[in-house]
Amino acid sequence: MISSPDLVAFTKETDFSEIVKDPSVLPEELSVPLYPYTGDTTPWSKTSGANFTKDFILLSEFSEQVGPQPLLTVPPETKACGTFDLNHFSLRIMSVDYQTSLTGPAGCGSLKLNFVEDSKVVLGDSREGAFAYVHHLTLYDLEARGFVRPLCLAYVSSDENKIIQQFQQLSAEFSKVSECLKTGNRKNFANELEIKLRDLEHTRVVLLREIEREVNNASVMCTNERERMLNGIPTLDVKLKEKSLSHRDEVKLQEKGRCEISRKAEVECEKGNRSCITYDRDEQFGGRRKNKQDKGSCPTPLADKGDELASVEKSIQEFKSLLKQVTCYRTRKLRDSEYSPYEPDDLPHSFEFDLDDLRHGQLAGPVLECNVFPCTDTPLHSLKPINSISSCRFDKRLKTLEELCDDYFHQQALQQLNSIERTFRGDTCHLYSQQLCRNLLRNLKSTNFLFEDPCDLEEEVGLQIGIAGQHSVRQPSFLPAPSILSEPVSLESYVSCVEMVPIKLELGGSSQSTAVPSYVNTPAEDNRPLTSSVVETEMENGCVVSASDCQENVEMCVSALMKTSISSGDSIEVLGTEKSFRSQGSNILMDTALQRPPPLSTTAVLEGLRQGRVTTIRTCSEDSIEVLCTTESILPEDLRASYSCAIDEESPEQETDEKDISHNQEDKQVECVYGVGNKVPGDHGGACMEDPQDFYPAVTLTPPDCPMTLTLGRSSSQDACHASELIPLSLLDEPCRIVPDDLSDCFSYRSTTASTTSECTFPTCLPKNKREGGTRRRRGRVGRAALQFLQQFPFAVHAVFSLLCGRTLVVLGSEEAAVRRLVTALSVYMPHLSRYRDGIQPWTSTPLQLTDLLNWKLIGFNRMCCFTYINMPHCLGHYSRYLSILDVDQKTLRCPVYSGTLLNPLVEPRSHFKRGNTYFMFAQSVQSKLVTTAFLLTFSHGFHTPRRPWESTWTQCFHSEIHRDDKKILNYLSELIKLHFMEVPPNVLRFSYTTNSIFKL
Amino acid sequence: MLRWILGGREAQGTVEKSAALFIGEEQPKNCFTEMQVLKGHFDIVRFLVQIDDLRFASAGDDGLVLIWNVETGDCLIELRGHTQQITAMISYTFIRGGNAHTALITASSDRTLSLWDPDSGNRVQNISDLQSPVKCLLVLVCLDVWLSGGNELCVWNRDFELQCKTVHHSDAGISAMVELPKNFIAAAMDKEIVIFKLNLSGSDIAVMAMRHLADHQDTIHSLIHINDGLFASGSHIGELIIWDSVDWTIQAYEHILWEEPARDGQSEFKLNHQKQIERSIQHMSSDGEYIVAAIGSGLYVYNVLMKSVVAYRRIAHDSNVLHTVLQQDGRLMSCSEDGSVRMWELQDLPLPAEPASSGFFGMFGTFGRSSKQTGPPAKKIPEVPGLRSLELIGDLIGHSGAVQMFLSFKEKGLVTCSTDHLLIIWKDGEFQSQLRSLAVFQKLEENQEL
């Protein structure tokens, strides 16, 4: 419902103002915020200046030959970007490459791979009107300079708010893609290394033999064999063979070990010039030999041979170290709990085996060729001595992405990119509300299976991580700003991968006078709360912001901030980085955990900002790239810590800690009740009616999985008791307020309205991305069908009643399309039996079995399945007691009569709704009310064991005022909730002996 | 009424289907509002045996014995071993090591006898290559032996050692056995009842036939124990004989002729079908005072103390009644080949001065009573003074084949087994709902989330 713009329009302004006044109302953080823009901008008035119509994903590479170039876009270029200059944009996003390099002492002994986490930045190009989430990563390539191939994945959109809001999700999703690519790349890189190592070993052996020979016959000239060895094989041949071998090796590797694949860390090549240097030395070594060859066929002096041998051995050592680094990365990375390696199952052996082999080979020395790689030697692989001079790297073809990355992983990555594109397609408002819904729904664990769309409920790991508790989504625009302000930055220089030019970073204190004045930096030791700094910033920006704690104000500040930062002309701005978002998210987590209306309490912020922040701004970029905050945002401590190890990666401990803290607080808050005196201390009842003297008597429900508290104003409950209308409705309509629990169950009318989205037309059989895309359309279709059904059958309410009280409804007809259409329409009203069973059989011709009745609650049945009983197939007659039958052909309905009132809103407004989508969501909201009441019924302790006299108020109401038929509905839903809660599959058929009536059109 | 006018066809169809009796859709006295379908057998399920308060075993023509939990409906253990259909199953409780153990004895057409441990699923004992398949089993708790009846009667001890056996009797063999006082056994063999005596001399047991009671005119289908002094037998042609357990004399003889009410000229329909009316006494059950006999598709309640008919219903089911149970509260249940289980209540008849009532019910037969049954008992009133009526208070429809047997677990539910390979546990929905609520709160408490 909140996902639908037309329902937003229905919401009255007064509803919100009421809430503010009432102390027991839904707190702000649980309410659905309106679109955060105020004043001049509305979500609809925004026009984009970009010359592309749809968001797209761009994968570009910094080619060492031609510079930044776009590699591919999702969707393909012609569809996506129109006249947008991809080359230009690639240039821009690739020129902001953040790689903290730790340049060790030059000429250091061995090659080192620098495993740096990907950088995640938001860049804006306001002249182009393009904004992008940019995810830089580097792949390994033995033939590339410095072994690295810098790549970047960018989600390009014309809406900067979308990028900002979805940063967490984008970051999580792109990290997955990046992991996938890098895993595949590591696999290929390890292959490459092994081949290289084998060749080196071969060279070494040959050299050793020659030296031996020369020692023996010092006067003997160099043999033809050696000539051939040195000159005979052109470089190209070697390369080609290597390539063909790499395919072989893939097969071989699959036999070798799953470990190799599963070590999935980021092999991020250090841009370090050390490796470049080494590589160059390698080349020099080759060149020197070439020179030697050029000298002619004169006998090579023994000393030269010795040098060569030494160089080769050194290279071997270096490559082994490289290989070891690549292979060991997995084990180090595994301690990261969020780290989920790709683990194909078909790789029986471990990669360590190879390492052992290598070590063994090291010892084996001369016999290496025949012994070292016994299992890997393939007839195709003839060892090549490394004597070729690397051809000029500018005329050799660089490996394509397909070659860089293992095929399987490459395909996976492409699929993921496509799925990302689909997931984030569309308007940011829609996207946001959809995510909001999902996050709210996710907390309704006890009941969300009943009517909600399974695709809204499925656990999306990436999103889950990215969301950091639902708060980042809840206050999306609130997120980025304060973190940007306080983002810590390392004092180290940022080294461009391209030029190795250290870019100077100014310390935060001095940067206040720099290009982007809105980004005022908190001095390093300043532990002021975020809010104050925000306010301060706003003041400096000229925005008038009161220093109130109101979150909306902060949000406004933030959005203003964002805008300010973006508006700076012809430049790409880094608008936020991952870490900033993350730490910000945790701040908010703690704030809400504290459950105080002022959103940013000082303690929480202090907790979050345990360490002083230093903000830097890079000012020296020539192409007016403004770095507003840095990628890794590594605190100096982090840097120092990581100095010690050869492979640097960002340590996630801090975030983990913060998360833990916030989780703990969440847990503690489960029982907290908003409003002092609402809670009876030590009450162990699931529903504790409050002391009547209390101002807020409450039904406090704390089921375990959805910690929530229903606080029920006494006056309203009395009203409810005396009101002529039904209790649950009045309960739900207003007096029921939610405690500002951080887990935020939504039980207000509005929020239940918000918990929208269900689509019962067999969504489980669709692949995820299809569901994503078509949900809205499908809902519209289903809603239209339902409206049509309501208009067609005046007795529709009885059929709906059958569905909602668990009686199987058979749609009997001879025409499949008509039956299916009706089944689709009725699916709107059908509660799911459990999360993974939707209980709908749209069309069947086989006679019904008893077990079918347990599994299916809505059946489309082919009348023609048995010709003997034209009117009523025998099986339907036999089980007629358990079935309601809607006869499409004769337009009759045989089912129990419904005479309650709960369902009336569901069928009455048939004349008011024009759009299927709207009706669908309206139906959902009515059902949400039912579910809420059923939930209350299920978890009201007093209802089941009336121990205290005052407890029974509500239950008495339930018994006395609710109509028998409505009780049936609620009981059925309650039974489903119970079974779901007990994790028992719904394997019983509940029925009642009631009279059936026949309705005829 | 309106609904019948509107939906005449459907209503008629239902009435036609259960020609004998049609109970309305509202059954306020029927508490079974929840069912659980148990799948596991591959052929007709014929036997249900209760093991303890929670468990029961089912067996049938597929040779499988399955042990179920009546509360959850879970299949606990599958006992495999018999290659052919199971012909008899009995539970056997014995004391070992101070604890009572319950085992299962099964007999199969593959001429084996097996003892199963329902806890572990082990086949503790097995005897194969019997001379004839065993048709019935009887456990004598006082002697701690058990008997198998086939073409001969064998006596076994707890360890499955054959103690003694009788000579080969006839091809018909023993179809049923009843324990009598003083170590006597009554066994039904075709048309006669043979009284055996078990002689105990030290540890040896000998069995000998004492007397042949040949008072039945036709094959005896049912032989039951009523109380310490009486047992009863029923034959294929509707003879019900009540015997004295000690001196084996006939205490009462009833020849139930269903034709009798038909002679009253009720309808041509019944006359036409006169020959088809089954009079065979398929099954009897007793609570010590009353006997209920399943005779053809009808039910017959007899008071053994008063030696008088209490109530009867000539057509209680659409097809042969296969199993009956008399409950304490004057209710009885029956299951039939027509796939339904029906619950009956003994009710005092309305005063004979009110014939209009029957007419009323006859006209509007949708109020839980059938027009066809209220007639005959009413006419019987002058003849049999204490006659009561057997009113249908509920039926359970679920099986698509004959319901072979049912087993009541009191408030925990009722288990039925059927030729459609299924078992159904029928439960009281309200009660189950409360149980689930309790479980929910128990779980909440366990998780300390209250």
Short mmCIF file of N, CA and C in Angstrom, two decimals, chain B residues 164-273:
data_model
loop_
_atom_site.label_atom_id
_atom_site.label_comp_id
_atom_site.label_asym_id
_atom_site.label_seq_id
_atom_site.Cartn_x
_atom_site.Cartn_y
_atom_site.Cartn_z
N CYS B 164 2.25 -76.55 23.16
CA CYS B 164 1.46 -77.70 22.74
C CYS B 164 0.55 -77.26 21.62
N LYS B 165 -0.04 -78.21 20.95
CA LYS B 165 -1.00 -77.84 19.93
C LYS B 165 -2.00 -78.96 19.73
N THR B 166 -3.11 -78.59 19.14
CA THR B 166 -4.15 -79.58 18.92
C THR B 166 -3.93 -80.24 17.58
N VAL B 167 -4.67 -81.25 17.35
CA VAL B 167 -4.58 -81.91 16.05
C VAL B 167 -5.29 -81.06 15.01
N HIS B 168 -5.02 -81.39 13.82
CA HIS B 168 -5.63 -80.69 12.70
C HIS B 168 -7.14 -80.86 12.74
N HIS B 169 -7.84 -79.78 12.70
CA HIS B 169 -9.28 -79.88 12.84
C HIS B 169 -9.99 -79.97 11.51
N SER B 170 -9.98 -78.88 10.82
CA SER B 170 -10.71 -78.89 9.55
C SER B 170 -10.11 -77.82 8.67
N ASP B 171 -10.58 -77.79 7.47
CA ASP B 171 -10.07 -76.77 6.57
C ASP B 171 -10.51 -75.38 6.99
N ALA B 172 -11.66 -75.35 7.65
CA ALA B 172 -12.16 -74.03 8.04
C ALA B 172 -11.25 -73.39 9.06
N GLY B 173 -10.79 -74.19 10.01
CA GLY B 173 -9.88 -73.63 10.99
C GLY B 173 -10.59 -72.77 12.00
N ILE B 174 -9.78 -72.27 12.91
CA ILE B 174 -10.32 -71.45 13.99
C ILE B 174 -10.37 -70.01 13.52
N SER B 175 -11.54 -69.41 13.60
CA SER B 175 -11.66 -68.02 13.14
C SER B 175 -11.66 -67.03 14.28
N ALA B 176 -12.02 -67.50 15.47
CA ALA B 176 -12.04 -66.57 16.60
C ALA B 176 -11.87 -67.37 17.88
N MET B 177 -11.32 -66.72 18.88
CA MET B 177 -11.11 -67.37 20.17
C MET B 177 -11.51 -66.42 21.28
N VAL B 178 -11.99 -67.01 22.34
CA VAL B 178 -12.36 -66.21 23.51
C VAL B 178 -11.87 -66.94 24.74
N GLU B 179 -11.34 -66.19 25.65
CA GLU B 179 -10.88 -66.79 26.89
C GLU B 179 -12.05 -66.96 27.85
N LEU B 180 -12.13 -68.12 28.46
CA LEU B 180 -13.19 -68.39 29.42
C LEU B 180 -12.55 -68.63 30.78
N PRO B 181 -13.35 -68.59 31.82
CA PRO B 181 -12.77 -68.83 33.14
C PRO B 181 -12.18 -70.24 33.26
N LYS B 182 -11.35 -70.41 34.24
CA LYS B 182 -10.74 -71.69 34.57
C LYS B 182 -9.94 -72.27 33.41
N ASN B 183 -9.22 -71.45 32.73
CA ASN B 183 -8.33 -71.88 31.66
C ASN B 183 -9.05 -72.58 30.52
N PHE B 184 -10.26 -72.22 30.32
CA PHE B 184 -10.95 -72.74 29.15
C PHE B 184 -10.90 -71.72 28.03
N ILE B 185 -10.97 -72.26 26.85
CA ILE B 185 -10.94 -71.42 25.65
C ILE B 185 -12.11 -71.80 24.77
N ALA B 186 -12.80 -70.81 24.29
CA ALA B 186 -13.83 -71.09 23.29
C ALA B 186 -13.31 -70.66 21.94
N ALA B 187 -13.39 -71.54 20.96
CA ALA B 187 -12.89 -71.22 19.62
C ALA B 187 -13.99 -71.49 18.62
N ALA B 188 -14.16 -70.54 17.74
CA ALA B 188 -15.18 -70.69 16.71
C ALA B 188 -14.56 -71.37 15.51
N MET B 189 -15.16 -72.51 15.14
CA MET B 189 -14.68 -73.22 13.96
C MET B 189 -15.88 -73.49 13.07
N ASP B 190 -15.94 -72.73 12.02
CA ASP B 190 -17.06 -72.85 11.10
C ASP B 190 -18.39 -72.71 11.84
N LYS B 191 -19.18 -73.81 11.92
CA LYS B 191 -20.50 -73.66 12.50
C LYS B 191 -20.53 -73.99 13.98
N GLU B 192 -19.45 -74.46 14.51
CA GLU B 192 -19.52 -74.85 15.90
C GLU B 192 -18.47 -74.15 16.75
N ILE B 193 -18.75 -74.15 18.01
CA ILE B 193 -17.82 -73.58 18.97
C ILE B 193 -17.20 -74.73 19.73
N VAL B 194 -15.90 -74.75 19.77
CA VAL B 194 -15.19 -75.81 20.46
C VAL B 194 -14.62 -75.24 21.75
N ILE B 195 -14.87 -75.95 22.83
CA ILE B 195 -14.32 -75.52 24.11
C ILE B 195 -13.06 -76.32 24.36
N PHE B 196 -11.96 -75.62 24.54
CA PHE B 196 -10.68 -76.28 24.85
C PHE B 196 -10.35 -76.03 26.30
N LYS B 197 -9.59 -76.94 26.83
CA LYS B 197 -9.11 -76.75 28.19
C LYS B 197 -7.59 -76.81 28.17
N LEU B 198 -7.00 -75.87 28.85
CA LEU B 198 -5.55 -75.89 29.00
C LEU B 198 -5.21 -76.54 30.32
N ASN B 199 -4.48 -77.66 30.24
CA ASN B 199 -4.08 -78.35 31.46
C ASN B 199 -2.67 -77.96 31.83
N LEU B 200 -2.52 -77.44 33.01
CA LEU B 200 -1.18 -77.07 33.45
C LEU B 200 -0.67 -78.10 34.43
N SER B 201 0.42 -78.75 34.08
CA SER B 201 1.07 -79.64 35.02
C SER B 201 2.52 -79.21 35.10
N GLY B 202 2.82 -78.53 36.18
CA GLY B 202 4.17 -77.97 36.28
C GLY B 202 4.36 -76.93 35.22
N SER B 203 5.41 -77.09 34.46
CA SER B 203 5.67 -76.10 33.42
C SER B 203 5.06 -76.54 32.09
N ASP B 204 4.56 -77.76 32.05
CA ASP B 204 4.00 -78.24 30.79
C ASP B 204 2.56 -77.81 30.66
N ILE B 205 2.21 -77.55 29.45
CA ILE B 205 0.83 -77.17 29.18
C ILE B 205 0.30 -78.12 28.12
N ALA B 206 -0.87 -78.61 28.38
CA ALA B 206 -1.50 -79.47 27.39
C ALA B 206 -2.85 -78.88 27.05
N VAL B 207 -3.29 -79.11 25.85
CA VAL B 207 -4.56 -78.57 25.43
C VAL B 207 -5.44 -79.71 24.93
N MET B 208 -6.69 -79.67 25.32
CA MET B 208 -7.59 -80.71 24.84
C MET B 208 -8.98 -80.14 24.61
N ALA B 209 -9.63 -80.67 23.61
CA ALA B 209 -10.98 -80.21 23.30
C ALA B 209 -11.94 -80.84 24.29
N MET B 210 -12.81 -80.00 24.86
CA MET B 210 -13.73 -80.51 25.86
C MET B 210 -15.10 -80.76 25.27
N ARG B 211 -15.55 -79.83 24.46
CA ARG B 211 -16.91 -79.97 23.99
C ARG B 211 -17.10 -79.22 22.67
N HIS B 212 -17.99 -79.72 21.88
CA HIS B 212 -18.37 -79.05 20.64
C HIS B 212 -19.78 -78.54 20.77
N LEU B 213 -19.95 -77.25 20.60
CA LEU B 213 -21.29 -76.67 20.68
C LEU B 213 -21.75 -76.40 19.26
N ALA B 214 -22.69 -77.16 18.81
CA ALA B 214 -23.09 -77.09 17.40
C ALA B 214 -24.50 -76.54 17.27
N ASP B 215 -24.75 -75.43 17.88
CA ASP B 215 -26.10 -74.90 17.84
C ASP B 215 -26.32 -73.90 16.71
N HIS B 216 -25.26 -73.43 16.14
CA HIS B 216 -25.42 -72.47 15.04
C HIS B 216 -25.72 -73.21 13.75
N GLN B 217 -26.54 -72.58 12.96
CA GLN B 217 -26.91 -73.18 11.70
C GLN B 217 -25.93 -72.82 10.59
N ASP B 218 -25.19 -71.82 10.83
CA ASP B 218 -24.28 -71.38 9.75
C ASP B 218 -22.94 -70.94 10.36
N THR B 219 -22.07 -70.54 9.52
CA THR B 219 -20.71 -70.18 9.93
C THR B 219 -20.74 -69.06 10.98
N ILE B 220 -19.91 -69.27 11.98
CA ILE B 220 -19.83 -68.27 13.03
C ILE B 220 -18.81 -67.21 12.61
N HIS B 221 -19.25 -65.98 12.57
CA HIS B 221 -18.35 -64.89 12.18
C HIS B 221 -17.80 -64.15 13.38
N SER B 222 -18.53 -64.20 14.44
CA SER B 222 -18.14 -63.33 15.54
C SER B 222 -18.27 -64.06 16.86
N LEU B 223 -17.29 -63.91 17.68
CA LEU B 223 -17.30 -64.57 18.98
C LEU B 223 -16.69 -63.58 19.97
N ILE B 224 -17.47 -63.18 20.93
CA ILE B 224 -16.94 -62.16 21.85
C ILE B 224 -17.19 -62.54 23.30
N HIS B 225 -16.38 -61.92 24.10
CA HIS B 225 -16.48 -62.05 25.54
C HIS B 225 -17.38 -60.92 26.02
N ILE B 226 -18.39 -61.24 26.83
CA ILE B 226 -19.27 -60.18 27.33
C ILE B 226 -18.85 -59.78 28.73
N ASN B 227 -18.91 -60.73 29.62
CA ASN B 227 -18.42 -60.49 30.97
C ASN B 227 -17.96 -61.83 31.52
N ASP B 228 -17.71 -61.89 32.79
CA ASP B 228 -17.12 -63.12 33.32
C ASP B 228 -18.04 -64.32 33.15
N GLY B 229 -19.29 -64.07 33.08
CA GLY B 229 -20.20 -65.20 33.02
C GLY B 229 -20.76 -65.49 31.65
N LEU B 230 -20.52 -64.64 30.71
CA LEU B 230 -21.20 -64.79 29.43
C LEU B 230 -20.25 -64.54 28.27
N PHE B 231 -20.50 -65.25 27.19
CA PHE B 231 -19.90 -64.87 25.93
C PHE B 231 -20.94 -65.07 24.83
N ALA B 232 -20.66 -64.47 23.70
CA ALA B 232 -21.68 -64.46 22.66
C ALA B 232 -21.08 -64.84 21.33
N SER B 233 -21.90 -65.39 20.48
CA SER B 233 -21.45 -65.73 19.14
C SER B 233 -22.53 -65.34 18.15
N GLY B 234 -22.08 -64.99 16.98
CA GLY B 234 -23.03 -64.60 15.95
C GLY B 234 -22.70 -65.30 14.65
N SER B 235 -23.71 -65.66 13.91
CA SER B 235 -23.47 -66.46 12.72
C SER B 235 -23.87 -65.73 11.47
N HIS B 236 -23.65 -66.39 10.39
CA HIS B 236 -23.85 -65.79 9.08
C HIS B 236 -25.32 -65.50 8.79
N ILE B 237 -26.21 -66.26 9.39
CA ILE B 237 -27.62 -66.05 9.09
C ILE B 237 -28.32 -65.27 10.20
N GLY B 238 -27.56 -64.61 11.00
CA GLY B 238 -28.19 -63.72 11.96
C GLY B 238 -28.58 -64.36 13.27
N GLU B 239 -27.96 -65.49 13.59
CA GLU B 239 -28.25 -66.09 14.89
C GLU B 239 -27.31 -65.47 15.92
N LEU B 240 -27.87 -65.00 16.96
CA LEU B 240 -27.08 -64.46 18.06
C LEU B 240 -27.34 -65.33 19.28
N ILE B 241 -26.28 -65.97 19.75
CA ILE B 241 -26.44 -66.86 20.89
C ILE B 241 -25.58 -66.35 22.03
N ILE B 242 -26.18 -66.29 23.17
CA ILE B 242 -25.45 -65.89 24.36
C ILE B 242 -25.24 -67.13 25.20
N TRP B 243 -23.99 -67.36 25.51
CA TRP B 243 -23.62 -68.58 26.20
C TRP B 243 -23.18 -68.28 27.63
N ASP B 244 -23.38 -69.32 28.44
CA ASP B 244 -22.83 -69.23 29.78
C ASP B 244 -21.37 -69.64 29.71
N SER B 245 -20.51 -68.88 30.34
CA SER B 245 -19.09 -69.13 30.21
C SER B 245 -18.66 -70.38 30.96
N VAL B 246 -19.38 -70.76 31.97
CA VAL B 246 -18.91 -71.86 32.81
C VAL B 246 -19.48 -73.19 32.35
N ASP B 247 -20.77 -73.23 32.15
CA ASP B 247 -21.31 -74.53 31.76
C ASP B 247 -21.70 -74.60 30.30
N TRP B 248 -21.40 -73.55 29.55
CA TRP B 248 -21.54 -73.52 28.10
C TRP B 248 -22.97 -73.81 27.64
N THR B 249 -23.89 -73.32 28.41
CA THR B 249 -25.27 -73.49 28.00
C THR B 249 -25.76 -72.22 27.35
N ILE B 250 -26.79 -72.37 26.53
CA ILE B 250 -27.34 -71.22 25.84
C ILE B 250 -28.17 -70.39 26.81
N GLN B 251 -27.81 -69.13 26.93
CA GLN B 251 -28.58 -68.25 27.80
C GLN B 251 -29.65 -67.52 27.01
N ALA B 252 -29.36 -67.23 25.80
CA ALA B 252 -30.35 -66.55 24.98
C ALA B 252 -30.08 -66.86 23.52
N TYR B 253 -31.14 -66.90 22.78
CA TYR B 253 -31.01 -67.17 21.35
C TYR B 253 -31.87 -66.18 20.61
N GLU B 254 -31.26 -65.43 19.77
CA GLU B 254 -32.01 -64.46 18.96
C GLU B 254 -31.71 -64.75 17.51
N HIS B 255 -32.73 -64.91 16.77
CA HIS B 255 -32.52 -65.03 15.32
C HIS B 255 -33.05 -63.75 14.70
N ILE B 256 -32.15 -62.97 14.26
CA ILE B 256 -32.54 -61.64 13.80
C ILE B 256 -32.88 -61.72 12.32
N LEU B 257 -34.14 -61.46 12.06
CA LEU B 257 -34.61 -61.51 10.69
C LEU B 257 -34.98 -60.11 10.27
N TRP B 258 -34.15 -59.55 9.45
CA TRP B 258 -34.44 -58.17 9.04
C TRP B 258 -35.68 -58.09 8.17
N GLU B 259 -36.11 -59.22 7.64
CA GLU B 259 -37.28 -59.17 6.76
C GLU B 259 -38.52 -58.73 7.49
N GLU B 260 -38.47 -58.98 8.77
CA GLU B 260 -39.69 -58.74 9.53
C GLU B 260 -40.27 -57.34 9.36
N PRO B 261 -39.49 -56.31 9.55
CA PRO B 261 -40.08 -55.00 9.35
C PRO B 261 -40.49 -54.76 7.91
N ALA B 262 -39.80 -55.40 7.02
CA ALA B 262 -40.14 -55.17 5.62
C ALA B 262 -41.53 -55.72 5.32
N ARG B 263 -41.91 -56.73 6.06
CA ARG B 263 -43.23 -57.32 5.81
C ARG B 263 -44.35 -56.33 6.12
N ASP B 264 -44.02 -55.36 6.85
CA ASP B 264 -45.04 -54.37 7.18
C ASP B 264 -45.45 -53.57 5.96
N GLY B 265 -44.82 -53.87 4.87
CA GLY B 265 -45.23 -53.19 3.65
C GLY B 265 -44.79 -51.75 3.61
N GLN B 266 -43.64 -51.50 4.15
CA GLN B 266 -43.14 -50.13 4.16
C GLN B 266 -43.05 -49.58 2.74
N SER B 267 -42.33 -50.32 1.94
CA SER B 267 -42.20 -49.82 0.57
C SER B 267 -41.82 -50.96 -0.35
N GLU B 268 -42.11 -50.80 -1.56
CA GLU B 268 -41.74 -51.83 -2.53
C GLU B 268 -40.24 -51.92 -2.67
N PHE B 269 -39.67 -50.81 -2.45
CA PHE B 269 -38.21 -50.73 -2.57
C PHE B 269 -37.54 -51.80 -1.72
N LYS B 270 -38.00 -51.91 -0.50
CA LYS B 270 -37.36 -52.87 0.39
C LYS B 270 -37.71 -54.29 -0.01
N LEU B 271 -38.92 -54.49 -0.44
CA LEU B 271 -39.29 -55.84 -0.85
C LEU B 271 -38.44 -56.29 -2.04
N ASN B 272 -38.24 -55.37 -2.90
CA ASN B 272 -37.43 -55.72 -4.06
C ASN B 272 -36.03 -56.13 -3.65
N HIS B 273 -35.57 -55.49 -2.64
CA HIS B 273 -34.19 -55.75 -2.25
C HIS B 273 -34.09 -56.73 -1.11
#
